[in-house]
mmCIF file of C-alpha atoms in Angstrom:
data_model
loop_
_atom_site.group_PDB
_atom_site.id
_atom_site.type_symbol
_atom_site.label_atom_id
_atom_site.label_comp_id
_atom_site.label_asym_id
_atom_site.label_seq_id
_atom_site.Cartn_x
_atom_site.Cartn_y
_atom_site.Cartn_z
ATOM 1 C CA MET A 1 0.000 0.002 -0.007
ATOM 2 C CA PHE A 2 1.339 3.430 -0.922
ATOM 3 C CA ARG A 3 2.273 5.435 2.155
ATOM 4 C CA SER A 4 0.805 8.728 0.896
ATOM 5 C CA PHE A 5 1.871 10.846 3.865
ATOM 6 C CA PHE A 6 5.476 10.427 2.688
ATOM 7 C CA VAL A 7 4.629 12.209 -0.518
ATOM 8 C CA THR A 8 3.060 15.129 1.281
ATOM 9 C CA ILE A 9 6.110 15.608 3.447
ATOM 10 C CA MET A 10 8.626 15.331 0.647
ATOM 11 C CA LEU A 11 6.818 17.778 -1.604
ATOM 12 C CA LEU A 12 7.329 20.334 1.163
ATOM 13 C CA VAL A 13 10.909 19.516 2.182
ATOM 14 C CA ALA A 14 14.027 19.164 0.019
ATOM 15 C CA ALA A 15 17.215 18.245 1.829
ATOM 16 C CA THR A 16 20.725 19.016 0.721
ATOM 17 C CA SER A 17 22.687 16.054 -0.590
ATOM 18 C CA VAL A 18 25.774 14.755 1.106
ATOM 19 C CA ALA A 19 28.244 12.041 0.168
ATOM 20 C CA GLN A 20 31.159 10.932 2.281
ATOM 21 C CA SER A 21 33.731 12.845 0.194
ATOM 22 C CA ALA A 22 31.298 15.395 -1.208
ATOM 23 C CA ILE A 23 28.845 17.880 0.243
ATOM 24 C CA THR A 24 26.236 20.080 -1.397
ATOM 25 C CA TYR A 25 25.010 23.254 0.267
ATOM 26 C CA THR A 26 21.786 23.793 -1.669
ATOM 27 C CA PRO A 27 18.898 21.461 -2.618
ATOM 28 C CA ASP A 28 19.427 22.500 -6.240
ATOM 29 C CA ILE A 29 22.579 20.301 -6.328
ATOM 30 C CA ASN A 30 22.337 16.528 -6.066
ATOM 31 C CA SER A 31 24.365 13.303 -6.508
ATOM 32 C CA PRO A 32 27.871 14.689 -5.887
ATOM 33 C CA ARG A 33 30.497 12.016 -6.565
ATOM 34 C CA VAL A 34 34.289 11.594 -6.650
ATOM 35 C CA VAL A 35 35.580 8.555 -8.567
ATOM 36 C CA LEU A 36 39.212 7.530 -9.014
ATOM 37 C CA ASN A 37 40.114 6.138 -12.456
ATOM 38 C CA ASP A 38 36.549 4.914 -13.097
ATOM 39 C CA ASP A 39 36.724 2.673 -9.985
ATOM 40 C CA TRP A 40 33.659 3.684 -7.975
ATOM 41 C CA GLU A 41 34.709 1.537 -4.981
ATOM 42 C CA ALA A 42 38.232 2.996 -4.594
ATOM 43 C CA PRO A 43 38.983 5.722 -2.035
ATOM 44 C CA ALA A 44 39.510 9.205 -3.451
ATOM 45 C CA VAL A 45 43.311 9.044 -3.204
ATOM 46 C CA MET A 46 45.489 9.714 -6.238
ATOM 47 C CA LEU A 47 49.211 9.001 -6.505
ATOM 48 C CA LEU A 48 51.410 12.082 -6.777
ATOM 49 C CA GLY A 49 53.015 12.371 -10.217
ATOM 50 C CA SER A 50 51.076 9.414 -11.654
ATOM 51 C CA ASP A 51 48.468 9.072 -14.416
ATOM 52 C CA ASP A 52 45.658 8.855 -11.868
ATOM 53 C CA ILE A 53 42.586 10.936 -12.647
ATOM 54 C CA LEU A 54 39.853 11.947 -10.217
ATOM 55 C CA HIS A 55 36.425 12.378 -11.789
ATOM 56 C CA PHE A 56 34.053 14.809 -10.071
ATOM 57 C CA SER A 57 30.359 15.149 -10.956
ATOM 58 C CA PHE A 58 27.053 16.506 -9.701
ATOM 59 C CA ASP A 59 23.581 17.368 -10.980
ATOM 60 C CA GLU A 60 21.895 20.751 -10.914
ATOM 61 C CA MET A 61 18.162 20.177 -10.772
ATOM 62 C CA SER A 62 17.061 22.128 -13.862
ATOM 63 C CA HIS A 63 17.768 22.337 -17.579
ATOM 64 C CA THR A 64 19.159 25.849 -17.246
ATOM 65 C CA TYR A 65 22.903 26.051 -17.810
ATOM 66 C CA LYS A 66 24.917 27.696 -15.051
ATOM 67 C CA ARG A 67 28.555 28.642 -15.156
ATOM 68 C CA TYR A 68 30.366 27.005 -12.250
ATOM 69 C CA ILE A 69 33.876 27.847 -11.071
ATOM 70 C CA CYS A 70 36.131 25.471 -9.087
ATOM 71 C CA LYS A 71 38.745 26.467 -6.527
ATOM 72 C CA VAL A 72 41.216 24.009 -4.947
ATOM 73 C CA THR A 73 42.678 24.402 -1.443
ATOM 74 C CA HIS A 74 45.199 22.334 0.516
ATOM 75 C CA HIS A 75 44.446 20.936 3.994
ATOM 76 C CA ASN A 76 46.123 19.212 6.915
ATOM 77 C CA ALA A 77 45.365 15.736 8.251
ATOM 78 C CA ASP A 78 42.356 17.041 10.233
ATOM 79 C CA TYR A 79 41.184 19.122 7.249
ATOM 80 C CA SER A 80 42.170 22.398 8.832
ATOM 81 C CA GLY A 81 43.733 24.704 6.255
ATOM 82 C CA SER A 82 47.445 24.255 5.707
ATOM 83 C CA GLU A 83 49.888 27.167 5.678
ATOM 84 C CA LEU A 84 50.860 26.610 2.051
ATOM 85 C CA ALA A 85 50.289 29.324 -0.513
ATOM 86 C CA GLU A 86 48.666 28.383 -3.835
ATOM 87 C CA ILE A 87 51.996 28.548 -5.619
ATOM 88 C CA ASP A 88 53.307 25.879 -3.224
ATOM 89 C CA TYR A 89 50.712 23.206 -3.942
ATOM 90 C CA LEU A 90 49.187 24.076 -7.297
ATOM 91 C CA GLU A 91 50.403 24.580 -10.820
ATOM 92 C CA GLY A 92 48.090 26.321 -13.263
ATOM 93 C CA PHE A 93 44.970 28.435 -12.922
ATOM 94 C CA ASN A 94 42.954 28.120 -9.694
ATOM 95 C CA GLY A 95 39.366 29.106 -10.319
ATOM 96 C CA PHE A 96 38.779 27.089 -13.487
ATOM 97 C CA PRO A 97 35.308 26.724 -15.073
ATOM 98 C CA ILE A 98 33.374 23.478 -15.524
ATOM 99 C CA GLU A 99 33.098 23.081 -19.267
ATOM 100 C CA ASN A 100 31.718 19.524 -19.473
ATOM 101 C CA TRP A 101 27.951 19.425 -18.997
ATOM 102 C CA GLU A 102 24.807 17.924 -20.544
ATOM 103 C CA ASN A 103 21.073 18.121 -19.965
ATOM 104 C CA SER A 104 19.289 15.014 -18.761
ATOM 105 C CA VAL A 105 17.645 12.958 -21.498
ATOM 106 C CA ASN A 106 14.191 11.307 -21.295
ATOM 107 C CA THR A 107 13.909 11.822 -17.530
ATOM 108 C CA THR A 108 10.825 12.887 -15.603
ATOM 109 C CA CYS A 109 13.051 14.850 -13.252
ATOM 110 C CA LEU A 110 14.957 17.475 -15.228
ATOM 111 C CA TYR A 111 18.591 18.154 -14.362
ATOM 112 C CA THR A 112 21.908 19.181 -15.853
ATOM 113 C CA HIS A 113 24.872 16.900 -15.289
ATOM 114 C CA TYR A 114 28.220 18.602 -14.671
ATOM 115 C CA GLN A 115 31.606 16.877 -14.518
ATOM 116 C CA PHE A 116 35.295 17.766 -14.396
ATOM 117 C CA THR A 117 38.572 16.061 -13.645
ATOM 118 C CA ILE A 118 41.744 16.752 -11.666
ATOM 119 C CA PRO A 119 44.337 17.086 -13.047
ATOM 120 C CA ASN A 120 43.117 18.888 -16.174
ATOM 121 C CA GLU A 121 44.408 21.416 -18.683
ATOM 122 C CA ASN A 122 43.969 24.188 -16.121
ATOM 123 C CA ILE A 123 45.447 22.668 -12.990
ATOM 124 C CA SER A 124 47.804 20.032 -11.553
ATOM 125 C CA LEU A 125 48.891 19.367 -7.959
ATOM 126 C CA LYS A 126 52.448 19.595 -6.712
ATOM 127 C CA VAL A 127 52.445 18.144 -3.192
ATOM 128 C CA SER A 128 50.777 15.353 -1.268
ATOM 129 C CA GLY A 129 48.150 15.751 1.464
ATOM 130 C CA ASN A 130 44.453 16.470 1.740
ATOM 131 C CA TYR A 131 42.647 18.717 -0.727
ATOM 132 C CA ARG A 132 39.235 20.265 -1.125
ATOM 133 C CA VAL A 133 37.718 21.598 -4.342
ATOM 134 C CA GLU A 134 34.822 24.000 -3.876
ATOM 135 C CA VAL A 135 32.288 24.763 -6.612
ATOM 136 C CA PHE A 136 30.818 28.256 -6.970
ATOM 137 C CA ASP A 137 28.009 29.612 -9.121
ATOM 138 C CA ASP A 138 29.634 32.366 -11.168
ATOM 139 C CA GLU A 139 26.610 34.596 -10.576
ATOM 140 C CA SER A 140 26.787 34.138 -6.780
ATOM 141 C CA PRO A 141 30.486 33.629 -5.990
ATOM 142 C CA GLU A 142 30.226 34.360 -2.263
ATOM 143 C CA GLU A 143 29.222 30.851 -1.115
ATOM 144 C CA ALA A 144 30.063 27.409 -2.477
ATOM 145 C CA VAL A 145 27.236 25.227 -3.787
ATOM 146 C CA ALA A 146 29.270 22.019 -3.337
ATOM 147 C CA SER A 147 32.634 20.782 -2.121
ATOM 148 C CA PHE A 148 34.650 17.610 -2.714
ATOM 149 C CA ASP A 149 37.408 16.213 -0.476
ATOM 150 C CA PHE A 150 40.207 14.039 -1.812
ATOM 151 C CA SER A 151 43.845 13.187 -1.111
ATOM 152 C CA VAL A 152 47.135 12.957 -2.949
ATOM 153 C CA MET A 153 49.684 10.410 -1.729
ATOM 154 C CA GLU A 154 53.431 10.019 -2.206
ATOM 155 C CA PRO A 155 54.292 6.345 -1.426
ATOM 156 C CA LEU A 156 57.153 6.747 1.032
ATOM 157 C CA VAL A 157 56.158 4.270 3.758
ATOM 158 C CA GLY A 158 54.613 0.802 3.728
ATOM 159 C CA VAL A 159 51.505 -0.096 5.694
ATOM 160 C CA ARG A 160 50.556 -3.645 6.772
ATOM 161 C CA ALA A 161 47.225 -4.030 8.532
ATOM 162 C CA TRP A 162 44.940 -6.743 9.871
ATOM 163 C CA VAL A 163 41.621 -6.918 11.723
ATOM 164 C CA SER A 164 40.485 -9.406 14.343
ATOM 165 C CA GLY A 165 37.296 -10.177 16.244
ATOM 166 C CA ASP A 166 39.553 -11.229 19.139
ATOM 167 C CA THR A 167 40.127 -7.842 20.780
ATOM 168 C CA ASP A 168 41.823 -6.727 23.993
ATOM 169 C CA ARG A 169 38.341 -6.361 25.518
ATOM 170 C CA SER A 170 36.381 -9.339 24.177
ATOM 171 C CA LEU A 171 36.601 -12.557 22.191
ATOM 172 C CA ASN A 172 34.469 -12.815 19.056
ATOM 173 C CA SER A 173 31.704 -10.667 20.524
ATOM 174 C CA ASN A 174 30.589 -7.295 19.212
ATOM 175 C CA GLU A 175 33.863 -5.494 18.391
ATOM 176 C CA GLN A 176 36.802 -5.585 15.999
ATOM 177 C CA GLN A 177 40.388 -4.554 16.659
ATOM 178 C CA LEU A 178 42.623 -3.078 13.975
ATOM 179 C CA SER A 179 46.371 -3.502 14.108
ATOM 180 C CA PHE A 180 48.890 -2.079 11.682
ATOM 181 C CA VAL A 181 52.599 -1.574 11.136
ATOM 182 C CA VAL A 182 54.223 1.384 9.417
ATOM 183 C CA ASP A 183 57.499 0.557 7.650
ATOM 184 C CA TYR A 184 59.603 3.671 7.089
ATOM 185 C CA SER A 185 62.832 1.855 6.178
ATOM 186 C CA LYS A 186 63.028 3.683 2.822
ATOM 187 C CA PHE A 187 62.158 7.090 4.215
ATOM 188 C CA ALA A 188 64.366 9.190 6.465
ATOM 189 C CA VAL A 189 62.378 10.260 9.506
ATOM 190 C CA GLY A 190 63.930 12.258 12.329
ATOM 191 C CA SER A 191 61.439 11.464 15.075
ATOM 192 C CA PRO A 192 59.084 8.714 13.846
ATOM 193 C CA ALA A 193 56.819 8.460 16.894
ATOM 194 C CA SER A 194 55.924 12.161 16.760
ATOM 195 C CA GLU A 195 56.335 13.056 13.050
ATOM 196 C CA ILE A 196 54.317 10.147 11.627
ATOM 197 C CA ILE A 197 50.603 10.788 12.086
ATOM 198 C CA PRO A 198 48.086 7.956 11.450
ATOM 199 C CA VAL A 199 44.365 8.585 10.910
ATOM 200 C CA VAL A 200 42.036 5.580 10.757
ATOM 201 C CA MET A 201 38.465 5.338 9.455
ATOM 202 C CA GLN A 202 35.987 2.476 9.451
ATOM 203 C CA ASN A 203 33.988 2.338 6.202
ATOM 204 C CA ARG A 204 35.235 5.857 5.363
ATOM 205 C CA ARG A 205 33.113 7.323 8.168
ATOM 206 C CA ARG A 206 34.548 10.524 9.590
ATOM 207 C CA GLU A 207 32.436 10.072 12.701
ATOM 208 C CA SER A 208 34.542 7.018 13.496
ATOM 209 C CA ALA A 209 37.898 8.584 12.578
ATOM 210 C CA VAL A 210 40.624 7.885 15.117
ATOM 211 C CA ALA A 211 43.686 10.140 15.368
ATOM 212 C CA SER A 212 46.372 10.967 17.932
ATOM 213 C CA ILE A 213 47.411 7.312 18.030
ATOM 214 C CA SER A 214 50.698 6.526 19.778
ATOM 215 C CA PRO A 215 52.694 3.523 18.534
ATOM 216 C CA THR A 216 52.836 0.529 20.865
ATOM 217 C CA TYR A 217 56.382 -0.325 19.800
ATOM 218 C CA VAL A 218 59.145 1.385 17.829
ATOM 219 C CA THR A 219 61.405 -1.342 16.476
ATOM 220 C CA GLY A 220 64.114 -0.801 13.891
ATOM 221 C CA ASN A 221 62.422 0.981 11.004
ATOM 222 C CA GLU A 222 58.857 0.159 12.032
ATOM 223 C CA LEU A 223 56.102 1.661 14.114
ATOM 224 C CA GLN A 224 53.784 -1.009 15.476
ATOM 225 C CA TYR A 225 50.224 -0.075 16.431
ATOM 226 C CA VAL A 226 49.004 -3.205 18.193
ATOM 227 C CA HIS A 227 46.998 -3.907 21.378
ATOM 228 C CA ASN A 228 45.721 -0.335 21.230
ATOM 229 C CA GLU A 229 42.273 0.282 22.716
ATOM 230 C CA LYS A 230 41.813 3.338 20.493
ATOM 231 C CA LEU A 231 41.763 0.909 17.549
ATOM 232 C CA ILE A 232 38.838 -1.160 18.866
ATOM 233 C CA PHE A 233 35.685 -0.415 16.839
ATOM 234 C CA PRO A 234 32.025 -1.463 17.201
ATOM 235 C CA ALA A 235 31.630 -4.182 14.580
ATOM 236 C CA GLY A 236 28.087 -3.266 13.504
ATOM 237 C CA ASN A 237 26.267 -5.274 10.869
ATOM 238 C CA GLU A 238 26.370 -5.471 7.089
ATOM 239 C CA PHE A 239 24.761 -2.554 5.291
ATOM 240 C CA ARG A 240 21.248 -2.997 3.990
ATOM 241 C CA ARG A 241 20.857 -2.712 0.234
ATOM 242 C CA PHE A 242 18.345 -1.700 -2.397
ATOM 243 C CA GLU A 243 18.484 -1.510 -6.177
ATOM 244 C CA LEU A 244 16.446 0.994 -8.159
ATOM 245 C CA THR A 245 17.552 0.851 -11.767
ATOM 246 C CA ASP A 246 14.178 0.835 -13.543
ATOM 247 C CA LEU A 247 11.208 3.008 -12.554
ATOM 248 C CA HIS A 248 8.773 0.441 -13.907
ATOM 249 C CA VAL A 249 10.123 -2.695 -12.192
ATOM 250 C CA PRO A 250 10.823 -2.794 -8.426
ATOM 251 C CA GLY A 251 14.328 -4.054 -7.747
ATOM 252 C CA MET A 252 15.920 -5.623 -4.681
ATOM 253 C CA GLY A 253 14.453 -4.174 -1.487
ATOM 254 C CA VAL A 254 11.805 -2.090 -3.304
ATOM 255 C CA GLU A 255 8.183 -2.935 -2.486
ATOM 256 C CA GLU A 256 6.373 -0.528 -4.763
ATOM 257 C CA ILE A 257 6.993 2.252 -7.305
ATOM 258 C CA VAL A 258 4.277 4.871 -7.951
ATOM 259 C CA TYR A 259 4.116 8.123 -9.848
ATOM 260 C CA GLU A 260 2.699 11.170 -8.107
ATOM 261 C CA SER A 261 3.263 14.144 -10.399
ATOM 262 C CA PRO A 262 5.894 15.433 -10.782
ATOM 263 C CA PHE A 263 7.972 12.627 -9.159
ATOM 264 C CA TYR A 264 8.301 8.884 -9.014
ATOM 265 C CA HIS A 265 8.279 7.388 -5.523
ATOM 266 C CA ALA A 266 9.948 4.146 -4.531
ATOM 267 C CA LEU A 267 8.785 2.624 -1.264
ATOM 268 C CA LEU A 268 11.271 0.233 0.274
ATOM 269 C CA TYR A 269 10.052 -2.685 2.323
ATOM 270 C CA ILE A 270 9.641 -1.629 5.933
ATOM 271 C CA ASP A 271 12.840 -2.586 7.776
ATOM 272 C CA LYS A 272 12.897 -4.283 11.129
ATOM 273 C CA PRO A 273 15.699 -4.337 13.721
ATOM 274 C CA ARG A 274 18.249 -7.083 13.160
ATOM 275 C CA PHE A 275 19.260 -9.389 15.995
ATOM 276 C CA SER A 276 21.643 -11.608 14.061
ATOM 277 C CA HIS A 277 24.471 -11.112 11.596
ATOM 278 C CA SER A 278 23.390 -10.565 8.014
ATOM 279 C CA ASN A 279 25.156 -12.698 5.421
ATOM 280 C CA TYR A 280 24.273 -10.448 2.510
ATOM 281 C CA ARG A 281 27.216 -9.056 0.552
ATOM 282 C CA ASP A 282 27.424 -5.297 0.849
ATOM 283 C CA GLU A 283 29.617 -2.475 -0.430
ATOM 284 C CA ASN A 284 30.335 -1.003 3.006
ATOM 285 C CA GLY A 285 28.001 1.946 2.485
ATOM 286 C CA LYS A 286 28.943 2.887 -1.078
ATOM 287 C CA TYR A 287 26.501 3.573 -3.889
ATOM 288 C CA PHE A 288 26.629 3.221 -7.669
ATOM 289 C CA ILE A 289 24.652 5.267 -10.197
ATOM 290 C CA ASN A 290 23.065 2.994 -12.827
ATOM 291 C CA THR A 291 20.001 2.707 -15.035
ATOM 292 C CA LEU A 292 18.725 -0.129 -17.211
ATOM 293 C CA GLU A 293 17.008 2.428 -19.414
ATOM 294 C CA GLY A 294 18.924 4.397 -22.073
ATOM 295 C CA ARG A 295 22.490 3.787 -23.154
ATOM 296 C CA GLY A 296 24.241 4.035 -19.804
ATOM 297 C CA SER A 297 24.947 7.788 -19.789
ATOM 298 C CA LEU A 298 24.872 9.408 -16.361
ATOM 299 C CA ALA A 299 22.524 12.006 -17.879
ATOM 300 C CA GLU A 300 19.928 9.308 -18.641
ATOM 301 C CA ALA A 301 19.411 8.073 -15.073
ATOM 302 C CA ASP A 302 16.197 9.444 -13.602
ATOM 303 C CA TYR A 303 15.453 10.462 -10.025
ATOM 304 C CA ALA A 304 12.867 9.208 -7.553
ATOM 305 C CA TYR A 305 11.965 9.890 -3.966
ATOM 306 C CA VAL A 306 13.019 6.811 -2.018
ATOM 307 C CA HIS A 307 11.054 6.199 1.177
ATOM 308 C CA PHE A 308 12.760 4.416 4.105
ATOM 309 C CA ALA A 309 10.931 3.087 7.160
ATOM 310 C CA LEU A 310 12.183 1.419 10.329
ATOM 311 C CA ASP A 311 9.675 -0.531 12.395
ATOM 312 C CA VAL A 312 10.716 0.232 15.981
ATOM 313 C CA PRO A 313 8.829 1.796 18.903
ATOM 314 C CA GLN A 314 9.229 5.510 19.489
ATOM 315 C CA ARG A 315 11.897 6.323 22.044
ATOM 316 C CA ALA A 316 13.041 9.510 23.759
ATOM 317 C CA GLY A 317 16.558 10.837 24.341
ATOM 318 C CA GLY A 318 17.765 10.993 20.761
ATOM 319 C CA ASN A 319 16.824 10.076 17.236
ATOM 320 C CA TYR A 320 17.305 7.465 14.537
ATOM 321 C CA TYR A 321 19.308 8.536 11.495
ATOM 322 C CA LEU A 322 19.796 7.177 7.997
ATOM 323 C CA MET A 323 23.453 6.395 7.208
ATOM 324 C CA GLY A 324 25.308 5.652 3.966
ATOM 325 C CA ASP A 325 27.727 7.321 1.582
ATOM 326 C CA PHE A 326 24.795 9.043 -0.117
ATOM 327 C CA CYS A 327 24.113 10.692 3.255
ATOM 328 C CA GLY A 328 27.698 11.245 4.357
ATOM 329 C CA ILE A 329 28.494 12.973 7.622
ATOM 330 C CA LEU A 330 25.347 12.890 9.744
ATOM 331 C CA SER A 331 23.306 16.069 9.677
ATOM 332 C CA PRO A 332 19.809 17.104 10.832
ATOM 333 C CA ASP A 333 18.633 16.305 7.282
ATOM 334 C CA ASP A 334 19.226 12.609 7.989
ATOM 335 C CA ALA A 335 17.138 12.496 11.209
ATOM 336 C CA MET A 336 14.048 10.299 10.909
ATOM 337 C CA GLU A 337 10.515 11.252 11.920
ATOM 338 C CA TYR A 338 8.127 9.008 13.795
ATOM 339 C CA ASP A 339 4.683 8.075 12.491
ATOM 340 C CA SER A 340 2.549 7.308 15.534
ATOM 341 C CA GLU A 341 -0.254 5.769 13.462
ATOM 342 C CA GLY A 342 2.018 3.398 11.533
ATOM 343 C CA GLY A 343 4.357 2.796 14.456
ATOM 344 C CA TYR A 344 7.649 3.351 12.656
ATOM 345 C CA TYR A 345 10.303 5.950 11.887
ATOM 346 C CA PHE A 346 10.559 7.210 8.327
ATOM 347 C CA ILE A 347 12.588 9.443 6.025
ATOM 348 C CA SER A 348 12.600 10.135 2.286
ATOM 349 C CA ARG A 349 15.452 11.151 -0.019
ATOM 350 C CA LEU A 350 15.515 12.249 -3.671
ATOM 351 C CA LEU A 351 17.993 9.787 -5.211
ATOM 352 C CA LYS A 352 19.306 9.018 -8.666
ATOM 353 C CA LEU A 353 18.721 5.528 -10.046
ATOM 354 C CA GLY A 354 21.327 3.012 -8.931
ATOM 355 C CA LEU A 355 22.446 0.589 -6.229
ATOM 356 C CA TYR A 356 22.565 1.927 -2.662
ATOM 357 C CA ASN A 357 23.848 0.716 0.720
ATOM 358 C CA TYR A 358 22.306 2.081 3.905
ATOM 359 C CA ARG A 359 21.705 1.351 7.576
ATOM 360 C CA TYR A 360 20.132 2.983 10.616
ATOM 361 C CA VAL A 361 21.920 4.456 13.606
ATOM 362 C CA TRP A 362 20.811 5.970 16.892
ATOM 363 C CA VAL A 363 22.327 9.273 18.064
ATOM 364 C CA ALA A 364 21.648 10.255 21.660
ATOM 365 C CA ASP A 365 20.804 13.852 22.500
ATOM 366 C CA GLY A 366 23.966 15.880 23.082
ATOM 367 C CA SER A 367 26.140 13.261 21.368
ATOM 368 C CA ALA A 368 27.793 13.253 17.956
ATOM 369 C CA ILE A 369 28.609 9.534 18.073
ATOM 370 C CA PRO A 370 26.211 7.247 16.169
ATOM 371 C CA SER A 371 25.371 3.796 17.464
ATOM 372 C CA GLY A 372 24.077 1.042 15.203
ATOM 373 C CA VAL A 373 23.366 -1.505 17.900
ATOM 374 C CA GLU A 374 19.778 -0.329 18.498
ATOM 375 C CA ALA A 375 18.610 -1.152 14.951
ATOM 376 C CA GLU A 376 21.370 -3.250 13.376
ATOM 377 C CA GLY A 377 23.219 -5.044 16.199
ATOM 378 C CA ASP A 378 26.997 -5.498 16.626
ATOM 379 C CA PHE A 379 28.597 -8.703 15.368
ATOM 380 C CA TYR A 380 32.316 -9.412 15.239
ATOM 381 C CA ASP A 381 32.042 -11.247 11.914
ATOM 382 C CA THR A 382 30.765 -8.184 10.019
ATOM 383 C CA GLU A 383 32.895 -7.399 6.965
ATOM 384 C CA ASN A 384 34.151 -3.838 7.499
ATOM 385 C CA GLU A 385 36.679 -1.789 5.581
ATOM 386 C CA TYR A 386 39.414 0.052 7.483
ATOM 387 C CA LEU A 387 41.439 2.809 5.817
ATOM 388 C CA ILE A 388 44.715 3.921 7.408
ATOM 389 C CA TYR A 389 46.065 7.276 6.235
ATOM 390 C CA ILE A 390 49.698 7.924 7.216
ATOM 391 C CA TYR A 391 50.692 11.588 7.311
ATOM 392 C CA TYR A 392 54.144 12.997 7.940
ATOM 393 C CA ARG A 393 54.990 16.383 9.367
ATOM 394 C CA ALA A 394 58.638 17.149 10.048
ATOM 395 C CA PHE A 395 59.524 19.603 12.773
ATOM 396 C CA GLY A 396 58.996 23.135 11.422
ATOM 397 C CA SER A 397 57.023 21.997 8.361
ATOM 398 C CA ARG A 398 54.006 23.979 7.174
ATOM 399 C CA TYR A 399 51.782 21.098 6.135
ATOM 400 C CA ASP A 400 50.988 17.395 6.543
ATOM 401 C CA ARG A 401 52.264 15.164 3.751
ATOM 402 C CA LEU A 402 50.331 11.986 2.972
ATOM 403 C CA VAL A 403 53.077 9.353 2.688
ATOM 404 C CA GLY A 404 51.132 6.084 2.792
ATOM 405 C CA VAL A 405 47.660 4.565 2.752
ATOM 406 C CA GLY A 406 46.718 1.105 3.973
ATOM 407 C CA CYS A 407 43.459 -0.825 3.793
ATOM 408 C CA SER A 408 42.223 -3.915 5.606
ATOM 409 C CA ASN A 409 38.909 -5.733 5.459
ATOM 410 C CA TYR A 410 37.734 -8.052 8.190
ATOM 411 C CA SER A 411 37.148 -11.556 6.879
ATOM 412 C CA LEU A 412 36.322 -14.759 8.738
ATOM 413 C CA GLU A 413 38.660 -16.606 6.380
ATOM 414 C CA ASP A 414 41.593 -14.612 7.799
ATOM 415 C CA ASN A 415 40.667 -15.152 11.460
#
């Protein structure tokens, strides 16, 4: 049965769109993405001086062309601004226009698809570290309409990492412990324990980022980060998944598709809390734009309002939130509302056709830390992705260099 109250709400409210490495600041901009070398599952990290290309894209929700200007800035490990001047980190013209665009074709929801790459004929990057490219409307250059975060790495250290359900606090229960070793044998470091700066993220979530990690051992040319309680993470559960690639045929996880002018609406099956580990394969929160209609162009994928519902009793002291790369860093836009008549929490998002991962988290009032245990459970055998960014800042340096990146996925086969 079509949950009509969802439509009423979403015709009145349009949220900004957020992805883990990309943020939009106006509801007119949607589906911001950063893709490395056409690999949609890879982290947005390019190798300094290589042939790597980062592809940036977004949709402006009309068929009216707008001239957008991009500006690139350099940032430290915590994304505070570095002390470098443009001439130190950038070669070329900062403030370049987006010249690659096309109107959507045969879609009920009109939009213009914009895309650009870095490096390009206007700009190349000279140093490693974190970067942000902001997009401005040329007619309103005071505030950015979108921003994209990415990194550039120079491979100067090696990183070996592994994950175990056997942690320093529990044995195969509800947590996972990451351990890693940084090998700087081919890189001259004056004071390794203080000048090498690791930052760790689980499933690319900045909410779970761990920094200020002291090595357990310094041996020879290695820093060993083992038996460290800061590297124990809630294991969570596999992400839920739905596929919406055809507006006339409900895909995986979709109960019903209806058209209420001027939008299509896809109602997902009502989700229930999970009390056991899910064995479904997931993409650790990522999403992939795709349509079975047309010829595969990103300008041919339509949009629909996707309606999520979580069947749990109402509770005080916080709120349930929708989480996934298409949401990004949690914001008030991702908070769910409670329907007292239906007895569940709900939220709706305008999404482009494709494959999406998502899950629900609880955030207590006054806290910024999400917890998935209330709706998803915590199970040590969950397959999670851990990214380890290794920065280096020599004494007196003006910025953090990114000198290594490691990745480890928990797998029962390895434990």
